mmCIF file of C-alpha atoms in Angstrom:
data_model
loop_
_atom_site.group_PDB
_atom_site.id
_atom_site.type_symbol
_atom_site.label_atom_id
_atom_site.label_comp_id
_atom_site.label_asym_id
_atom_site.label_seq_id
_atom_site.Cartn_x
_atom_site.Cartn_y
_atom_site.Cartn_z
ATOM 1 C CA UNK R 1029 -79.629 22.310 -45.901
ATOM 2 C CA UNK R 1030 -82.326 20.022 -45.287
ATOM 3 C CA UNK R 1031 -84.755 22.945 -47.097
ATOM 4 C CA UNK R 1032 -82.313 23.280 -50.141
ATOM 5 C CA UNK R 1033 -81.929 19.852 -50.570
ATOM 6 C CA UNK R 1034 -85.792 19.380 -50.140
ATOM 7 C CA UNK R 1035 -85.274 16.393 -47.545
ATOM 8 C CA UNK R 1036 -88.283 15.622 -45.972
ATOM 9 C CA UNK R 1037 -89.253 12.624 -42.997
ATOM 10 C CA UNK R 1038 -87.971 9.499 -43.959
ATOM 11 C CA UNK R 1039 -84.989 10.432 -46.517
ATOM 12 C CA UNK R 1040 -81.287 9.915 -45.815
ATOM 13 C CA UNK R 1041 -78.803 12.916 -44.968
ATOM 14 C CA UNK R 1042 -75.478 13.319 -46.029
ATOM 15 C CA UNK R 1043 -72.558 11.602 -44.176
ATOM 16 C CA UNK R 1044 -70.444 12.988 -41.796
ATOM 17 C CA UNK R 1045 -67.788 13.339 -43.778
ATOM 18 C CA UNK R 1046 -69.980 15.263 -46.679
ATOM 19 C CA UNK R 1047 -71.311 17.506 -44.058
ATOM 20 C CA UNK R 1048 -68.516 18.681 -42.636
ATOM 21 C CA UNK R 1049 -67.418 19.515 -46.305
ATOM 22 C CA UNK R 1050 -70.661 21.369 -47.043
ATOM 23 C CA UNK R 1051 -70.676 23.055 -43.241
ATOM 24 C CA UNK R 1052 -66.913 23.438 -43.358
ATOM 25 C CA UNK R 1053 -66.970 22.094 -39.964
ATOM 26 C CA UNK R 1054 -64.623 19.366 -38.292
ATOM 27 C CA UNK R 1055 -66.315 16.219 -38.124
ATOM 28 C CA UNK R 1056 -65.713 15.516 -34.371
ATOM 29 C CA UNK R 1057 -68.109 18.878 -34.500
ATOM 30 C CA UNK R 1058 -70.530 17.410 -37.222
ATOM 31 C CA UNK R 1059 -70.485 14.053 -35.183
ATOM 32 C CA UNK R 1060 -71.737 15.926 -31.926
ATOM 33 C CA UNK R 1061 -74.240 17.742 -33.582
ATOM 34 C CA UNK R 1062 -75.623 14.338 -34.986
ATOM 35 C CA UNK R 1063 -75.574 13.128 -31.696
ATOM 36 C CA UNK R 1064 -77.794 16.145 -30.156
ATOM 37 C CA UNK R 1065 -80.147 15.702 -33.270
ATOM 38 C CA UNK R 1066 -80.565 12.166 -32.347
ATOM 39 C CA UNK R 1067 -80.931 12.595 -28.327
ATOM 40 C CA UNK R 1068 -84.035 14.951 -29.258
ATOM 41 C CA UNK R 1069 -84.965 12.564 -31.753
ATOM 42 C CA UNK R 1070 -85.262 14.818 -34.719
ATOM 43 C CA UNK R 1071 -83.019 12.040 -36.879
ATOM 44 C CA UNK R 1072 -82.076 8.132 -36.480
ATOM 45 C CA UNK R 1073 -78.727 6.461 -37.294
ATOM 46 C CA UNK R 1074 -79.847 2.676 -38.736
ATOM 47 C CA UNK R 1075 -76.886 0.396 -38.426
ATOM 48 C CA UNK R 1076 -75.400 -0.225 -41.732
ATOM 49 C CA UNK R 1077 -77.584 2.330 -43.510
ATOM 50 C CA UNK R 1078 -76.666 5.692 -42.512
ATOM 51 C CA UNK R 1079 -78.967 8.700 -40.668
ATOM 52 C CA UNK R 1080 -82.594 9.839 -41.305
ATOM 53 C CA UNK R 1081 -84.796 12.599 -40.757
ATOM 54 C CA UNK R 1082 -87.697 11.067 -38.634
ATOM 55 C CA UNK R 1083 -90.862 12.712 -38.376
ATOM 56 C CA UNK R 1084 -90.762 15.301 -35.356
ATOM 57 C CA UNK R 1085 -93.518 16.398 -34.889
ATOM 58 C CA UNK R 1086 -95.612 15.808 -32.137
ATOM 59 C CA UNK R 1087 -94.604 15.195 -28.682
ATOM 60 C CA UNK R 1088 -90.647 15.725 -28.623
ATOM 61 C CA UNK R 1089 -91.087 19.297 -29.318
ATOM 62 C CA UNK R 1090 -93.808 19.568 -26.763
ATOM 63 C CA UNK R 1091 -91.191 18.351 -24.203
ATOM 64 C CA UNK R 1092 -88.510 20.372 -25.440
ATOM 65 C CA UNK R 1093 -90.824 23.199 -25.008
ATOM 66 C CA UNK R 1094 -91.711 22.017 -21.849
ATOM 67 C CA UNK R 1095 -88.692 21.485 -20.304
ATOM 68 C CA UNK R 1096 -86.638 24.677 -21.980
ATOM 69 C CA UNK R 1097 -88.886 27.406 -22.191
ATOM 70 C CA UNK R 1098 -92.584 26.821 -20.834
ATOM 71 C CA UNK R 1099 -91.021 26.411 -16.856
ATOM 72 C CA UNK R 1100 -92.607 29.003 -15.057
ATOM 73 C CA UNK R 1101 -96.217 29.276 -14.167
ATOM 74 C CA UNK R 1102 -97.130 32.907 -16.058
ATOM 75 C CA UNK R 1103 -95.413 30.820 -19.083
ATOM 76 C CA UNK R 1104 -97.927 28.299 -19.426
ATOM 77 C CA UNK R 1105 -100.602 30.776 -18.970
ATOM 78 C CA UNK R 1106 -98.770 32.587 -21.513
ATOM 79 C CA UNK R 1107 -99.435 29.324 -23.882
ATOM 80 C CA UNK R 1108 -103.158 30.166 -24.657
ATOM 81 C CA UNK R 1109 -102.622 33.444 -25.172
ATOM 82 C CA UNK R 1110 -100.512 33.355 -27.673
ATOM 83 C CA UNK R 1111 -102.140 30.983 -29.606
ATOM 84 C CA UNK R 1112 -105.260 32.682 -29.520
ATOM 85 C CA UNK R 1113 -102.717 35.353 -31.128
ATOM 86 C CA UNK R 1114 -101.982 33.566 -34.116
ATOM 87 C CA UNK R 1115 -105.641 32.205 -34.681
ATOM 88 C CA UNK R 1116 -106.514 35.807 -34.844
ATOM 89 C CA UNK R 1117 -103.246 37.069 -37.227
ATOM 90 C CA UNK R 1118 -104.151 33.991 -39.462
ATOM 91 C CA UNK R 1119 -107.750 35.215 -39.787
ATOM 92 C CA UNK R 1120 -106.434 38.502 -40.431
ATOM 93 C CA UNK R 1121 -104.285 36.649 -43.995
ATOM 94 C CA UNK R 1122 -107.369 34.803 -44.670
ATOM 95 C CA UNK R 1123 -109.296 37.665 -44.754
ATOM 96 C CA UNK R 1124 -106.447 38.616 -47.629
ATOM 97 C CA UNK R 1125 -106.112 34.750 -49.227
ATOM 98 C CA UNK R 1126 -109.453 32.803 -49.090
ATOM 99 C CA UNK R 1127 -111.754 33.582 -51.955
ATOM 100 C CA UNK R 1128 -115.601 33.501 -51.411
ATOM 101 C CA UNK R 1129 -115.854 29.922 -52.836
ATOM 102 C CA UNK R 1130 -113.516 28.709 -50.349
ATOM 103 C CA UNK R 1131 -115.526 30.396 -47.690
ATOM 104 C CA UNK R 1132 -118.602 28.689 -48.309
ATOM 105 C CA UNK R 1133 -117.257 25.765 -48.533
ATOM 106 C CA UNK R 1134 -116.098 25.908 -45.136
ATOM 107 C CA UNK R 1135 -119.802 26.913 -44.380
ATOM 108 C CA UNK R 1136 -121.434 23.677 -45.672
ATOM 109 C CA UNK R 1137 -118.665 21.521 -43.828
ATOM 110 C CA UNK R 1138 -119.455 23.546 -40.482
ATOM 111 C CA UNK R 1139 -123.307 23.139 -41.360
ATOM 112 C CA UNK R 1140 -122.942 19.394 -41.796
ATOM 113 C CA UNK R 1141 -120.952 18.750 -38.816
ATOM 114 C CA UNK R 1142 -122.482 17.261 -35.772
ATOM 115 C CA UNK R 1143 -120.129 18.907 -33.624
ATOM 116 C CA UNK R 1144 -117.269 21.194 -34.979
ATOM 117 C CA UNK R 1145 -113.830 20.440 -33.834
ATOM 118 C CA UNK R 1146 -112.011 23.835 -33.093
ATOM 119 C CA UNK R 1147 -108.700 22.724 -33.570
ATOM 120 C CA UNK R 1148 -109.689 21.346 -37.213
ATOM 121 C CA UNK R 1149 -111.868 24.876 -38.120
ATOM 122 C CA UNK R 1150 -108.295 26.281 -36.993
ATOM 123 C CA UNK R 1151 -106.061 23.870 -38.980
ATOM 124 C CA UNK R 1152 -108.195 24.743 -41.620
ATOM 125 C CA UNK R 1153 -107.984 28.530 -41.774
ATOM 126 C CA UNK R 1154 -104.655 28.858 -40.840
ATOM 127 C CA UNK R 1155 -103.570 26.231 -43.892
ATOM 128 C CA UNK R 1156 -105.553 28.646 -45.732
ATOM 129 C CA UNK R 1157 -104.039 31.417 -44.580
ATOM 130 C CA UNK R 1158 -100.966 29.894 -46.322
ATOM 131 C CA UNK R 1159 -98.452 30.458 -43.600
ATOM 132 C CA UNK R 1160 -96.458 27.589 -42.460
ATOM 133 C CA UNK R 1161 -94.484 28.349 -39.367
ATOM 134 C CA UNK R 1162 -97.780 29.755 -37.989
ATOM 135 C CA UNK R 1163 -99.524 26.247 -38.494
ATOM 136 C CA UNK R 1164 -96.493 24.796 -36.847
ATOM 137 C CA UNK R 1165 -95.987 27.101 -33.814
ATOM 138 C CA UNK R 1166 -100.274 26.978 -33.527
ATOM 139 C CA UNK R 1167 -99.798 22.970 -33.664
ATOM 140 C CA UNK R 1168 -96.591 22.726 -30.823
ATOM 141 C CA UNK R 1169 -98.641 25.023 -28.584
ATOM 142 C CA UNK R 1170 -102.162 23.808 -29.008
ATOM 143 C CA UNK R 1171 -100.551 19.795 -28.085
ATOM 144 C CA UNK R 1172 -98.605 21.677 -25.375
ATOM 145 C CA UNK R 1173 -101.931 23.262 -23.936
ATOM 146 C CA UNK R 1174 -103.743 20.353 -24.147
ATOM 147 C CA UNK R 1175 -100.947 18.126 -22.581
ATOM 148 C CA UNK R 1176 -101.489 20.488 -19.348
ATOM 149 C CA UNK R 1177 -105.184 18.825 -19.053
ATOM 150 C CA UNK R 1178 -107.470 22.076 -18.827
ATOM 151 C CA UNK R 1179 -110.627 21.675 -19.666
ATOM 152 C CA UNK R 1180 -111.780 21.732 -23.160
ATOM 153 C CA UNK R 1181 -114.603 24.009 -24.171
ATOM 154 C CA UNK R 1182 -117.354 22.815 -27.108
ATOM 155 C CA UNK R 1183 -118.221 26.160 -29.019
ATOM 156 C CA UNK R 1184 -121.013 26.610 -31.127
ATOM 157 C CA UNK R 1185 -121.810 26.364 -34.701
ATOM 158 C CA UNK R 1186 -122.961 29.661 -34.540
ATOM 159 C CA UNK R 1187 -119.652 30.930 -33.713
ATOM 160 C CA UNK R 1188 -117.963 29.669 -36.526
ATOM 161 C CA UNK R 1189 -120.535 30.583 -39.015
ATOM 162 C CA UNK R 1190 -120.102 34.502 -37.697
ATOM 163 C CA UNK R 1191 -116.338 34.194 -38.177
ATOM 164 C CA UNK R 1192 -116.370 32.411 -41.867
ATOM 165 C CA UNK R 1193 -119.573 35.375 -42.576
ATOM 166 C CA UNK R 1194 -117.102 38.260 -41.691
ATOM 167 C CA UNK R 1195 -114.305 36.443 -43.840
ATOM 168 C CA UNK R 1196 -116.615 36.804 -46.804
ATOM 169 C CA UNK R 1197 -117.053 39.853 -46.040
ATOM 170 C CA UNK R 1198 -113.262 41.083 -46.175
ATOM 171 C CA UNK R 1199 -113.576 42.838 -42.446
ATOM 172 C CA UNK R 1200 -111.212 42.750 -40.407
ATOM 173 C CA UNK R 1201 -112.835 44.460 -37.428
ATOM 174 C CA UNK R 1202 -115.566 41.977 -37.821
ATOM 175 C CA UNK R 1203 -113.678 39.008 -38.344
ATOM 176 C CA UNK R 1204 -111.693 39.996 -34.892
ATOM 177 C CA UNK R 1205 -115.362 40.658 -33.323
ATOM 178 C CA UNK R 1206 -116.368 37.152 -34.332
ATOM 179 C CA UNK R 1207 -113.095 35.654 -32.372
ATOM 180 C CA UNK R 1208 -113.560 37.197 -29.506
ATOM 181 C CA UNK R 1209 -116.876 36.182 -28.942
ATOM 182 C CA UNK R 1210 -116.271 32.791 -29.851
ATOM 183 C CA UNK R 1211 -113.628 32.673 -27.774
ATOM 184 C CA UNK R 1212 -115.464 34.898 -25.096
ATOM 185 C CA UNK R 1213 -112.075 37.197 -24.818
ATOM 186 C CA UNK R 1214 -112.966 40.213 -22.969
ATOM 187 C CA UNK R 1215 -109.446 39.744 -21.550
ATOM 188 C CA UNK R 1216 -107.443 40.628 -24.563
ATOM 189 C CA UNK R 1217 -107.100 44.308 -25.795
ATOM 190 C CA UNK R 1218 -108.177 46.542 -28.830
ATOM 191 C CA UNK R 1219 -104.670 46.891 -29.768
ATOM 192 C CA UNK R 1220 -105.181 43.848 -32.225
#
């Protein structure tokens, strides 16, 4: 609903009573629901004006993740992995989606930089890549990882150049190549 009616943070929802029509739904039901939305903070009820979507992203769905799913200790460890996982599969549509100009662009900026920030080369490519719910499951996991404290790594220019030089080139096997080393994976498989 919120999709087809193209709500977004900030706007107003239907009432109750409107949502139970459109949901077909008793409104005791509707009402509960409204409640859970608001206990996990996805909306807000503003006395005298009605319920809103608030902006959720950010830390409530790291603790919701934390406190569901991400419990046991292979689980967290789990948490890198697979967002290593969609780094890689959103290299793999950029290979498919970025055009050469687009490329070097991303070149000059990683030239230029003092220091590259890995989570913004990411956020970059995988906007690129054009594929939403990965850029939101990458961002809920990458907060969640660094909420655990590990130590961050600095990675090298270098690195990023060789991944954005096998992009232009439209080479998958390369492009993968370039990840791993960047990342220094000799732990994950060739089954990628």
């Amino acid at each position: 609903m919120i999709t087809m009616d193209g709500l977004k943070t900030g706007d107003k929802i239907p009432s109750e009573r409107e949502l139970s029509e459109r949901l077909n739904f008793g409104r005791s039901s509707v009402r509960e629901a409204l409640r859970a939305l608001e206990l996990l903070g996805l909306i807000e009820t503003r006395r005298g004006e009605g319920t809103f979507i608030r902006d959720f992203r950010g830390h409530q769905l790291v603790q919701l993740l934390s406190t569901f799913i991400l419990q046991d200790e292979k689980a967290i460890r789990d948490v890198y992995e697979t967002k290593n996982y969609i780094e890689m599969d959103c290299l793999r549509l950029a290979i498919q989606r970025m055009d050469i100009q687009t490329i070097e662009h991303m070149k000059e900026w990683v030239k230029k930089s003092n220091r590259v920030q890995d989570d913004e080369f990411f956020y970059r490519i995988i906007e690129l890549a054009d594929n939403h719910l990965f850029l939101r499951l990458w961002g809920i996991l990458k907060e969640y990882y660094y909420s655990l404290d590990f130590p961050q790594r600095d990675y090298k220019k270098e690195n990023y150049l060789l991944i954005l030089e096998a992009l232009a080139s439209k080479d998958e096997a390369k492009t993968v190549s370039a990840y791993y080393e960047l990342r220094n994976l000799s732990c994950f498989n060739d089954k990628n």
